[in-house]
GROMACS .gro file of C-alpha atoms in nm:
model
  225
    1UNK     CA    1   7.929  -3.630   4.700
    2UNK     CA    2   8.244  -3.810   4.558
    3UNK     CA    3   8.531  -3.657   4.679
    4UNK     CA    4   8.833  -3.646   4.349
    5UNK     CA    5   9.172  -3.642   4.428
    6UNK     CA    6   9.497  -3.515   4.198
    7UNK     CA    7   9.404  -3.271   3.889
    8UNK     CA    8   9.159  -3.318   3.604
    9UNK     CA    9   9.100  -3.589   3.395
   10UNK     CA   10   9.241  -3.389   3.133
   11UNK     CA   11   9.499  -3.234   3.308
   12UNK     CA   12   9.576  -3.582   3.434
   13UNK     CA   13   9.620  -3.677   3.060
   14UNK     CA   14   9.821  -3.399   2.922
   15UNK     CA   15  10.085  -3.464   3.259
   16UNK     CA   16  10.104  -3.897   3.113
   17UNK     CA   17  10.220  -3.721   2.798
   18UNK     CA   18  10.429  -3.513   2.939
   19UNK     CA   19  10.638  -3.762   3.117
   20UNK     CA   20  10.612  -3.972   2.812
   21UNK     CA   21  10.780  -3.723   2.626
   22UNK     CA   22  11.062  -3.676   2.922
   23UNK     CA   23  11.140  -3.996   2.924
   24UNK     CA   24  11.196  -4.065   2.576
   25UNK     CA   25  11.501  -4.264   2.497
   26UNK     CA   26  11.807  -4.111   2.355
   27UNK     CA   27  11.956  -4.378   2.063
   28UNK     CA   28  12.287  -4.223   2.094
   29UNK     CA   29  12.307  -4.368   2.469
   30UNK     CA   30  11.997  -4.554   2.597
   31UNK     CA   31  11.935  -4.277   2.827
   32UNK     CA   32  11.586  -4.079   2.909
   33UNK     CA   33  11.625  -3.757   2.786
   34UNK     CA   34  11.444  -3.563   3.022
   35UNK     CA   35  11.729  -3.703   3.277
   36UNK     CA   36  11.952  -3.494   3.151
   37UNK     CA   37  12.111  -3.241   3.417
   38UNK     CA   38  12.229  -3.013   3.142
   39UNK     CA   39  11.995  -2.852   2.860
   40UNK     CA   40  11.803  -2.618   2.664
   41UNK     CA   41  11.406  -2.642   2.592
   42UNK     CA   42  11.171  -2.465   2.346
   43UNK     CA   43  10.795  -2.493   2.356
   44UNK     CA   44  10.545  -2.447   2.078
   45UNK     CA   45  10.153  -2.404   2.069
   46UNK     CA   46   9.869  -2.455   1.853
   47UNK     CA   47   9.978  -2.282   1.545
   48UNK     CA   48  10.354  -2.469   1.539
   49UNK     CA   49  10.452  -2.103   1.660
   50UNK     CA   50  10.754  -2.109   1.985
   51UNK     CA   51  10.667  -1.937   2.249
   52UNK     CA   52  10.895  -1.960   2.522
   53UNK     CA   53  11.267  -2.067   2.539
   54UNK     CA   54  11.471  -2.200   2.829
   55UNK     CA   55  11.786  -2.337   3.016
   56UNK     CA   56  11.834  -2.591   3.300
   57UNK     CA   57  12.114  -2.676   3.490
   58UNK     CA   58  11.859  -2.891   3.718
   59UNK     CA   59  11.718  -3.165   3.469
   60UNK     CA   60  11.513  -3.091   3.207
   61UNK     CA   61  11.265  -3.311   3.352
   62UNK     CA   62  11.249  -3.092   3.695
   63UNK     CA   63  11.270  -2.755   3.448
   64UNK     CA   64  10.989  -2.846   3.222
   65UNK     CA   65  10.743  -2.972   3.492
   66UNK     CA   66  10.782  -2.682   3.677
   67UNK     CA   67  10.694  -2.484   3.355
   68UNK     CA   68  10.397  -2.641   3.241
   69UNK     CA   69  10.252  -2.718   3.610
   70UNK     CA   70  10.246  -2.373   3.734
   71UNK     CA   71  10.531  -2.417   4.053
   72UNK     CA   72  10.717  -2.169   3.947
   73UNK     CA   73  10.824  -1.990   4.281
   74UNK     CA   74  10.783  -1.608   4.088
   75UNK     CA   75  10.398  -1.541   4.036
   76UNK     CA   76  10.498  -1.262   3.742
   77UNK     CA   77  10.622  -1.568   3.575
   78UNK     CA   78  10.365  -1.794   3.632
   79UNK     CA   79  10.143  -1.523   3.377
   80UNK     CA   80  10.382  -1.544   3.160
   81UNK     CA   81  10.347  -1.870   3.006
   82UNK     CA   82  10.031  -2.030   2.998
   83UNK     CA   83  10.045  -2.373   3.001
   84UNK     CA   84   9.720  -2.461   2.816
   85UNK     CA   85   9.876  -2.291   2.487
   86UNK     CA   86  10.198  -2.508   2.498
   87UNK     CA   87  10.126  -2.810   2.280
   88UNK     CA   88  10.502  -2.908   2.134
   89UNK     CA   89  10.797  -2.946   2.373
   90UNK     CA   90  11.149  -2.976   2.235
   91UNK     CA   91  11.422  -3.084   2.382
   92UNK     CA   92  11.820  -3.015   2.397
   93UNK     CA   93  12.003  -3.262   2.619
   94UNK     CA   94  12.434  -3.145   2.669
   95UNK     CA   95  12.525  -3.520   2.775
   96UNK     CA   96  12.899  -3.389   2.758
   97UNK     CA   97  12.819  -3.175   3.052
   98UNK     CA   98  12.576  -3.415   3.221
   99UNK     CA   99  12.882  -3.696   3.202
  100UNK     CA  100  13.154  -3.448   3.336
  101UNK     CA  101  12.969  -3.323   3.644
  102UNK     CA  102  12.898  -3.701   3.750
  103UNK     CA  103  13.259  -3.756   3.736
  104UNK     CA  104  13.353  -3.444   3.930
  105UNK     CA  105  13.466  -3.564   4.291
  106UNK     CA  106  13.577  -3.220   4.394
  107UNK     CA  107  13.444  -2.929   4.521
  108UNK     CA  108  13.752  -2.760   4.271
  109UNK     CA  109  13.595  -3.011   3.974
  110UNK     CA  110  13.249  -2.974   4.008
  111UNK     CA  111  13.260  -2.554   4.059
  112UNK     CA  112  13.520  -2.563   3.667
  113UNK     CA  113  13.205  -2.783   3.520
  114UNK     CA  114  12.940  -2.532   3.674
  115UNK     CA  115  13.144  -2.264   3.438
  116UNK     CA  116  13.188  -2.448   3.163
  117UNK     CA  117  12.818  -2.564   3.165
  118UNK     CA  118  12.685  -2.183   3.221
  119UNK     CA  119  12.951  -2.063   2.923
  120UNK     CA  120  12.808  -2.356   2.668
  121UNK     CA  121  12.411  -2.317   2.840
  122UNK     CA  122  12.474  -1.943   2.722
  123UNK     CA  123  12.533  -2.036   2.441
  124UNK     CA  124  12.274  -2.264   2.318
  125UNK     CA  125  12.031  -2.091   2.485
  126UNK     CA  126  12.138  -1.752   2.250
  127UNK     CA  127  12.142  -2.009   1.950
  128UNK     CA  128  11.793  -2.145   1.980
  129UNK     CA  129  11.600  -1.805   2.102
  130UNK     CA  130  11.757  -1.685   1.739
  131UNK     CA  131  11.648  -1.969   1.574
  132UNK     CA  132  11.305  -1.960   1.701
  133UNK     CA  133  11.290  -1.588   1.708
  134UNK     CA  134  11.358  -1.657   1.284
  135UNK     CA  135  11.099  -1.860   1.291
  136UNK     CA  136  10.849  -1.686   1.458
  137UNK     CA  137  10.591  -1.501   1.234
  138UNK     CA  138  10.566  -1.218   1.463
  139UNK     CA  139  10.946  -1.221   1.515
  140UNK     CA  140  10.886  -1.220   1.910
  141UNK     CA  141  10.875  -1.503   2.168
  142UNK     CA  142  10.761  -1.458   2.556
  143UNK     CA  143  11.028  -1.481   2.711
  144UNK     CA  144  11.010  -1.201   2.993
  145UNK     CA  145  11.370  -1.156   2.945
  146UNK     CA  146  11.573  -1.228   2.626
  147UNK     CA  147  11.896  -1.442   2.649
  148UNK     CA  148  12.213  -1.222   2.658
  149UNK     CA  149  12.422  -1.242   2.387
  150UNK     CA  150  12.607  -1.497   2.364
  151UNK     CA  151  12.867  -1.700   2.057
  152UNK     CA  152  12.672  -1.841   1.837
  153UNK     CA  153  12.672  -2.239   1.829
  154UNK     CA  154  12.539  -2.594   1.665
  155UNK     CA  155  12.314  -2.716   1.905
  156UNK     CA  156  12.302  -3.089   1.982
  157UNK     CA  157  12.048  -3.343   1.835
  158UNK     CA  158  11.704  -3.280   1.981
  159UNK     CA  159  11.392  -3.453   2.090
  160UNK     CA  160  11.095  -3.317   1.978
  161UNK     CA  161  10.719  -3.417   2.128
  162UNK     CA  162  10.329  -3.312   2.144
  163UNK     CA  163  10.200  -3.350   2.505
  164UNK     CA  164   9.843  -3.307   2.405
  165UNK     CA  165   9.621  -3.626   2.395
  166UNK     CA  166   9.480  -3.645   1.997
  167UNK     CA  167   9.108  -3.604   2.157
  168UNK     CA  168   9.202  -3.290   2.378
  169UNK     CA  169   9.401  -3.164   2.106
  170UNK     CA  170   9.102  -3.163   1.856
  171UNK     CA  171   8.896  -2.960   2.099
  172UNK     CA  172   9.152  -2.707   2.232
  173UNK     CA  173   9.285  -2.657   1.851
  174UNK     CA  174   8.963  -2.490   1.748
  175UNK     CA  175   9.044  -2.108   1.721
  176UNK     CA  176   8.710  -1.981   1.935
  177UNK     CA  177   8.803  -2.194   2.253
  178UNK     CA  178   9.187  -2.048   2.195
  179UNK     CA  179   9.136  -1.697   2.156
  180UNK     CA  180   8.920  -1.733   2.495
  181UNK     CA  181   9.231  -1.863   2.714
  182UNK     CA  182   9.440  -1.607   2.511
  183UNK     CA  183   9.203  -1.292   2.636
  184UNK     CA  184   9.178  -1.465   2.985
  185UNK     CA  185   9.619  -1.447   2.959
  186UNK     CA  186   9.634  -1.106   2.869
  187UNK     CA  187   9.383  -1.029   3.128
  188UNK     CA  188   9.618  -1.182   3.387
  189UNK     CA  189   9.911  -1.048   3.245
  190UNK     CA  190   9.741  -0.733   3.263
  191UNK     CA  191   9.618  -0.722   3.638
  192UNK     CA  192   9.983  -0.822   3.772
  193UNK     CA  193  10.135  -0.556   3.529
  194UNK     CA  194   9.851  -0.301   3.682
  195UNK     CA  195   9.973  -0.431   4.042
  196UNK     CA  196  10.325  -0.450   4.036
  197UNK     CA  197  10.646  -0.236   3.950
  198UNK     CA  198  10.739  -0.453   3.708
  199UNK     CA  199  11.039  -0.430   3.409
  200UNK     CA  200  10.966  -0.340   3.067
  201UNK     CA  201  11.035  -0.709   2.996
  202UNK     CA  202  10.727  -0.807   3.088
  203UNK     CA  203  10.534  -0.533   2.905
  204UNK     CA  204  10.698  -0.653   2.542
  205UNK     CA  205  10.518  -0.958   2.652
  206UNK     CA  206  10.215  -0.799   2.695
  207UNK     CA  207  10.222  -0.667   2.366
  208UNK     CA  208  10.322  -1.020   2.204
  209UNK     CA  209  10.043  -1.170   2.350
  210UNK     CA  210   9.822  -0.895   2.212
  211UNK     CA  211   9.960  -0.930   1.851
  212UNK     CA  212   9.897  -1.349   1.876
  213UNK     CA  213   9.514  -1.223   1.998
  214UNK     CA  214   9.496  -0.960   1.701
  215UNK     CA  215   9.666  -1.232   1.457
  216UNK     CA  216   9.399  -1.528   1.557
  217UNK     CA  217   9.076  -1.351   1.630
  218UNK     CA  218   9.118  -1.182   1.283
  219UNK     CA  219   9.209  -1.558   1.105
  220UNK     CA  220   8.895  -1.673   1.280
  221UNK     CA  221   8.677  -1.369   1.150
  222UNK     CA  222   8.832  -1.459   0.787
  223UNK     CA  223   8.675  -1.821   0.816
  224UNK     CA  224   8.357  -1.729   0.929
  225UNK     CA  225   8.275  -1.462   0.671
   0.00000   0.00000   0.00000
């Protein structure tokens, strides 16, 4: 018997994409974006619909990875968002904020940047959940936890990039194999939710992820009549 180490072929292939897409090259400054310290992230699945919306103040490379390979630390959170559905990741790199805490020496420096960077993080992060949230056709996105309110700003330029492989694309984009790992989520969702004392949060996610079932499975049935 062959022994077969690291993940899946495809999973192996979906992860090169991935850090193909972190390490994209900002024109503005040469840099890989995924470098930055300082951003905010969207992703999107199948249907060009966002799904989840984020902040880092750790690299968006470190942020996304964690994401999309299942380390969160929280295992609530890790039903949340299932990886397989996230085809599109976007990306928000604040430079301004990466530059300034590389130049703080201090202890007194680098704890004014942490502010300003949570005030501005705030921010964006507000910005783009209401931007997405615009664009969403069932006006919802699963987050767990919505952004708190925060002033309203113009985001910086982003970087925009599909992490599925063309061939594994073509299979997972077929509507029978994705209403499958949809069910399977809400079962998850669903046993945690049954196990836990958990926050309403989570619930409205529930919910979400029931409407995208309802919305897809009925599509399909459309097509096939």
């Amino acid at each position: 018997m062959v022994k077969r180490r690291g993940p899946p072929d495809e999973v192996a292939a979906i992860l090169r994409e991935l850090i193909k897409a972190l390490d994209v090259i900002d024109p503005a400054n040469g840099r890989k974006v995924g470098d930055a310290k300082y951003g905010v992230y969207a992703f999107f699945d199948y249907d060009d619909e966002p799904i989840y919306v984020g902040q880092t103040t750790e690299q968006l490379r470190v942020r996304i990875r964690r994401h999309l390979t299942n380390q969160r630390t929280d295992a609530v959170a890790m039903n949340v968002l299932d990886p397989f559905e996230v085809a599109d990741v976007e990306m928000w790199p604040f430079w301004d904020l990466h530059d300034a805490w590389q130049l703080a020496e201090q202890n007194e420096q680098k704890a004014k940047v942490r502010e300003w960077a949570k005030e501005r993080l705030n921010s964006a992060e507000y910005s783009l959940f209401q931007s997405v949230l615009d664009a969403s056709q069932f006006g919802a996105v699963l987050n767990e936890k919505p952004p708190d309110e925060a002033e309203m700003m113009e985001l910086p330029s982003s970087f925009r990039r599909r992490i599925v492989p063309p061939d594994i694309y073509r299979r997972r984009v077929h509507p029978d194999i994705r209403i499958a790992q949809r069910a399977a989520t809400i079962a998850r969702l669903a046993d945690v939710i049954s196990r836990r004392q958990v926050k309403p949060g989570l619930r409205a996610t529930l919910v979400v992820q029931a409407k995208r079932l309802l919305h897809l499975s009925e599509s399909r049935l459309r097509e096939v009549e």
